[in-house]
JSON list of C-alpha atoms in Angstrom, two decimals:
[
{"chain": "A", "resi": 1, "resn": "MET", "atom": "CA", "xyz": [-8.97, 0.55, -9.03]},
{"chain": "A", "resi": 2, "resn": "GLN", "atom": "CA", "xyz": [-5.91, -0.72, -10.95]},
{"chain": "A", "resi": 3, "resn": "ILE", "atom": "CA", "xyz": [-3.03, -2.51, -9.82]},
{"chain": "A", "resi": 4, "resn": "GLU", "atom": "CA", "xyz": [0.31, -2.69, -11.89]},
{"chain": "A", "resi": 5, "resn": "VAL", "atom": "CA", "xyz": [3.58, -4.65, -11.04]},
{"chain": "A", "resi": 6, "resn": "THR", "atom": "CA", "xyz": [6.10, -2.46, -11.28]},
{"chain": "A", "resi": 7, "resn": "GLY", "atom": "CA", "xyz": [9.34, -3.55, -10.53]},
{"chain": "A", "resi": 8, "resn": "THR", "atom": "CA", "xyz": [10.48, -6.84, -9.03]},
{"chain": "A", "resi": 9, "resn": "ASN", "atom": "CA", "xyz": [8.96, -6.06, -5.95]},
{"chain": "A", "resi": 10, "resn": "GLU", "atom": "CA", "xyz": [7.17, -2.82, -6.56]},
{"chain": "A", "resi": 11, "resn": "LEU", "atom": "CA", "xyz": [3.26, -2.50, -6.80]},
{"chain": "A", "resi": 12, "resn": "THR", "atom": "CA", "xyz": [1.49, 0.80, -8.13]},
{"chain": "A", "resi": 13, "resn": "ILE", "atom": "CA", "xyz": [-2.01, 0.90, -7.12]},
{"chain": "A", "resi": 14, "resn": "ARG", "atom": "CA", "xyz": [-4.11, 3.33, -9.10]},
{"chain": "A", "resi": 15, "resn": "GLY", "atom": "CA", "xyz": [-7.50, 5.16, -8.30]},
{"chain": "A", "resi": 16, "resn": "ASN", "atom": "CA", "xyz": [-9.20, 4.56, -4.96]},
{"chain": "A", "resi": 17, "resn": "ILE", "atom": "CA", "xyz": [-9.10, 1.88, -2.42]},
{"chain": "A", "resi": 18, "resn": "LYS", "atom": "CA", "xyz": [-12.42, 1.79, -1.19]},
{"chain": "A", "resi": 19, "resn": "SER", "atom": "CA", "xyz": [-14.50, -1.98, -2.02]},
{"chain": "A", "resi": 20, "resn": "ILE", "atom": "CA", "xyz": [-13.90, -5.74, -0.54]},
{"chain": "A", "resi": 21, "resn": "GLU", "atom": "CA", "xyz": [-13.16, -6.62, -4.00]},
{"chain": "A", "resi": 22, "resn": "ASP", "atom": "CA", "xyz": [-10.45, -3.96, -4.16]},
{"chain": "A", "resi": 23, "resn": "SER", "atom": "CA", "xyz": [-8.82, -5.23, -1.12]},
{"chain": "A", "resi": 24, "resn": "THR", "atom": "CA", "xyz": [-9.07, -9.02, -2.10]},
{"chain": "A", "resi": 25, "resn": "ARG", "atom": "CA", "xyz": [-7.06, -7.66, -5.30]},
{"chain": "A", "resi": 26, "resn": "ILE", "atom": "CA", "xyz": [-4.70, -6.38, -3.77]},
{"chain": "A", "resi": 27, "resn": "LYS", "atom": "CA", "xyz": [-3.69, -9.18, -1.00]},
{"chain": "A", "resi": 28, "resn": "GLU", "atom": "CA", "xyz": [-3.56, -11.31, -3.53]},
{"chain": "A", "resi": 29, "resn": "ALA", "atom": "CA", "xyz": [-1.09, -9.11, -5.30]},
{"chain": "A", "resi": 30, "resn": "LEU", "atom": "CA", "xyz": [0.91, -8.87, -2.46]},
{"chain": "A", "resi": 31, "resn": "ALA", "atom": "CA", "xyz": [0.98, -12.33, -1.58]},
{"chain": "A", "resi": 32, "resn": "ALA", "atom": "CA", "xyz": [2.60, -13.37, -5.08]},
{"chain": "A", "resi": 33, "resn": "LEU", "atom": "CA", "xyz": [5.22, -10.42, -4.77]},
{"chain": "A", "resi": 34, "resn": "LYS", "atom": "CA", "xyz": [6.48, -11.23, -1.59]},
{"chain": "A", "resi": 35, "resn": "LYS", "atom": "CA", "xyz": [7.44, -14.79, -2.00]},
{"chain": "A", "resi": 36, "resn": "GLY", "atom": "CA", "xyz": [11.56, -14.34, -2.03]},
{"chain": "A", "resi": 37, "resn": "GLU", "atom": "CA", "xyz": [11.30, -10.66, -1.05]},
{"chain": "A", "resi": 38, "resn": "ALA", "atom": "CA", "xyz": [12.43, -9.33, 2.09]},
{"chain": "A", "resi": 39, "resn": "GLY", "atom": "CA", "xyz": [10.73, -6.28, 1.09]},
{"chain": "A", "resi": 40, "resn": "ILE", "atom": "CA", "xyz": [8.08, -4.40, -0.76]},
{"chain": "A", "resi": 41, "resn": "ARG", "atom": "CA", "xyz": [7.44, -1.13, -2.03]},
{"chain": "A", "resi": 42, "resn": "LEU", "atom": "CA", "xyz": [3.58, -0.13, -2.75]},
{"chain": "A", "resi": 43, "resn": "ARG", "atom": "CA", "xyz": [3.20, 3.33, -4.65]},
{"chain": "A", "resi": 44, "resn": "VAL", "atom": "CA", "xyz": [-0.67, 4.72, -4.29]},
{"chain": "A", "resi": 45, "resn": "PRO", "atom": "CA", "xyz": [-0.29, 7.47, -6.03]},
{"chain": "A", "resi": 46, "resn": "GLU", "atom": "CA", "xyz": [-4.31, 8.52, -6.17]},
{"chain": "A", "resi": 47, "resn": "SER", "atom": "CA", "xyz": [-6.17, 7.10, -3.47]},
{"chain": "A", "resi": 48, "resn": "PHE", "atom": "CA", "xyz": [-7.65, 8.75, -0.17]},
{"chain": "A", "resi": 49, "resn": "SER", "atom": "CA", "xyz": [-8.00, 6.30, 1.70]},
{"chain": "A", "resi": 50, "resn": "MET", "atom": "CA", "xyz": [-7.14, 2.78, 2.23]},
{"chain": "A", "resi": 51, "resn": "THR", "atom": "CA", "xyz": [-9.40, -0.21, 3.70]},
{"chain": "A", "resi": 52, "resn": "SER", "atom": "CA", "xyz": [-8.90, -1.75, 7.00]},
{"chain": "A", "resi": 53, "resn": "THR", "atom": "CA", "xyz": [-8.77, -5.05, 5.48]},
{"chain": "A", "resi": 54, "resn": "VAL", "atom": "CA", "xyz": [-5.53, -3.55, 3.27]},
{"chain": "A", "resi": 55, "resn": "ILE", "atom": "CA", "xyz": [-4.03, -1.96, 6.21]},
{"chain": "A", "resi": 56, "resn": "GLY", "atom": "CA", "xyz": [-4.36, -5.45, 8.11]},
{"chain": "A", "resi": 57, "resn": "PHE", "atom": "CA", "xyz": [-2.86, -7.66, 5.77]},
{"chain": "A", "resi": 58, "resn": "LEU", "atom": "CA", "xyz": [0.25, -5.03, 5.90]},
{"chain": "A", "resi": 59, "resn": "MET", "atom": "CA", "xyz": [0.58, -5.26, 9.63]},
{"chain": "A", "resi": 60, "resn": "LYS", "atom": "CA", "xyz": [0.67, -8.79, 9.25]},
{"chain": "A", "resi": 61, "resn": "LEU", "atom": "CA", "xyz": [3.40, -9.20, 7.03]},
{"chain": "A", "resi": 62, "resn": "VAL", "atom": "CA", "xyz": [5.33, -6.20, 8.93]},
{"chain": "A", "resi": 63, "resn": "ASN", "atom": "CA", "xyz": [4.81, -7.98, 12.26]},
{"chain": "A", "resi": 64, "resn": "LEU", "atom": "CA", "xyz": [4.54, -11.97, 11.35]},
{"chain": "A", "resi": 65, "resn": "ASP", "atom": "CA", "xyz": [6.25, -11.84, 7.86]},
{"chain": "A", "resi": 66, "resn": "ARG", "atom": "CA", "xyz": [9.02, -9.48, 8.98]},
{"chain": "A", "resi": 67, "resn": "VAL", "atom": "CA", "xyz": [8.51, -7.97, 5.38]},
{"chain": "A", "resi": 68, "resn": "ARG", "atom": "CA", "xyz": [9.61, -4.23, 5.11]},
{"chain": "A", "resi": 69, "resn": "ILE", "atom": "CA", "xyz": [7.04, -1.88, 3.54]},
{"chain": "A", "resi": 70, "resn": "ALA", "atom": "CA", "xyz": [7.83, 0.93, 1.74]},
{"chain": "A", "resi": 71, "resn": "LEU", "atom": "CA", "xyz": [4.46, 2.95, 1.16]},
{"chain": "A", "resi": 72, "resn": "ALA", "atom": "CA", "xyz": [4.50, 5.97, -1.10]},
{"chain": "A", "resi": 73, "resn": "VAL", "atom": "CA", "xyz": [1.54, 8.13, -1.06]},
{"chain": "A", "resi": 74, "resn": "GLY", "atom": "CA", "xyz": [0.27, 10.91, -3.10]},
{"chain": "A", "resi": 75, "resn": "ASP", "atom": "CA", "xyz": [-2.85, 11.88, -1.14]},
{"chain": "A", "resi": 76, "resn": "PRO", "atom": "CA", "xyz": [-2.20, 13.75, 2.09]},
{"chain": "A", "resi": 77, "resn": "ARG", "atom": "CA", "xyz": [-5.22, 12.65, 3.17]},
{"chain": "A", "resi": 78, "resn": "LEU", "atom": "CA", "xyz": [-3.95, 8.82, 3.16]},
{"chain": "A", "resi": 79, "resn": "TYR", "atom": "CA", "xyz": [-0.57, 10.10, 4.73]},
{"chain": "A", "resi": 80, "resn": "GLN", "atom": "CA", "xyz": [-2.87, 11.95, 7.06]},
{"chain": "A", "resi": 81, "resn": "LEU", "atom": "CA", "xyz": [-4.84, 8.34, 7.90]},
{"chain": "A", "resi": 82, "resn": "MET", "atom": "CA", "xyz": [-1.42, 6.56, 8.48]},
{"chain": "A", "resi": 83, "resn": "GLU", "atom": "CA", "xyz": [-0.18, 9.24, 10.85]},
{"chain": "A", "resi": 84, "resn": "GLU", "atom": "CA", "xyz": [-3.55, 9.08, 13.02]},
{"chain": "A", "resi": 85, "resn": "LEU", "atom": "CA", "xyz": [-2.99, 5.42, 12.89]},
{"chain": "A", "resi": 86, "resn": "SER", "atom": "CA", "xyz": [0.29, 5.61, 14.09]},
{"chain": "A", "resi": 87, "resn": "LEU", "atom": "CA", "xyz": [1.84, 3.73, 10.78]},
{"chain": "A", "resi": 88, "resn": "VAL", "atom": "CA", "xyz": [3.92, 6.22, 9.36]},
{"chain": "A", "resi": 89, "resn": "GLU", "atom": "CA", "xyz": [7.04, 4.42, 10.67]},
{"chain": "A", "resi": 90, "resn": "THR", "atom": "CA", "xyz": [5.89, 0.78, 10.66]},
{"chain": "A", "resi": 91, "resn": "PHE", "atom": "CA", "xyz": [4.98, 1.18, 6.78]},
{"chain": "A", "resi": 92, "resn": "ASN", "atom": "CA", "xyz": [7.74, 3.82, 5.98]},
{"chain": "A", "resi": 93, "resn": "VAL", "atom": "CA", "xyz": [5.49, 6.08, 4.72]},
{"chain": "A", "resi": 94, "resn": "SER", "atom": "CA", "xyz": [6.43, 9.11, 2.56]},
{"chain": "A", "resi": 95, "resn": "LEU", "atom": "CA", "xyz": [4.25, 11.75, 0.69]},
{"chain": "A", "resi": 96, "resn": "VAL", "atom": "CA", "xyz": [5.15, 12.09, -3.12]},
{"chain": "A", "resi": 97, "resn": "LYS", "atom": "CA", "xyz": [4.05, 14.06, -5.68]},
{"chain": "A", "resi": 98, "resn": "ALA", "atom": "CA", "xyz": [1.47, 11.95, -7.58]},
{"chain": "A", "resi": 99, "resn": "GLN", "atom": "CA", "xyz": [3.27, 10.77, -11.09]},
{"chain": "A", "resi": 100, "resn": "PRO", "atom": "CA", "xyz": [1.23, 11.24, -14.44]},
{"chain": "A", "resi": 101, "resn": "LYS", "atom": "CA", "xyz": [-0.66, 8.29, -15.78]}
]
């Protein structure tokens, strides 16, 4: 998994989000990014899943810190997971065509 800062309030996460280490790295990147920002755009063009740790951290950002999240996913399976967890509106999830690396 690779994390890129692709804007002042945007992260792109390439590859599958699957390990505890991945979750820790994402949480640290988001925590650093959110300082002073009212909203965060998170692009996940390739992963078909997301760990519960990352989902929980995003929930904390939205519900406690009042940070707006816009989650753009490229894999329909991840979008479906967000639907099943009733998080499409909470995280403003959109399904977008994966962009080439």
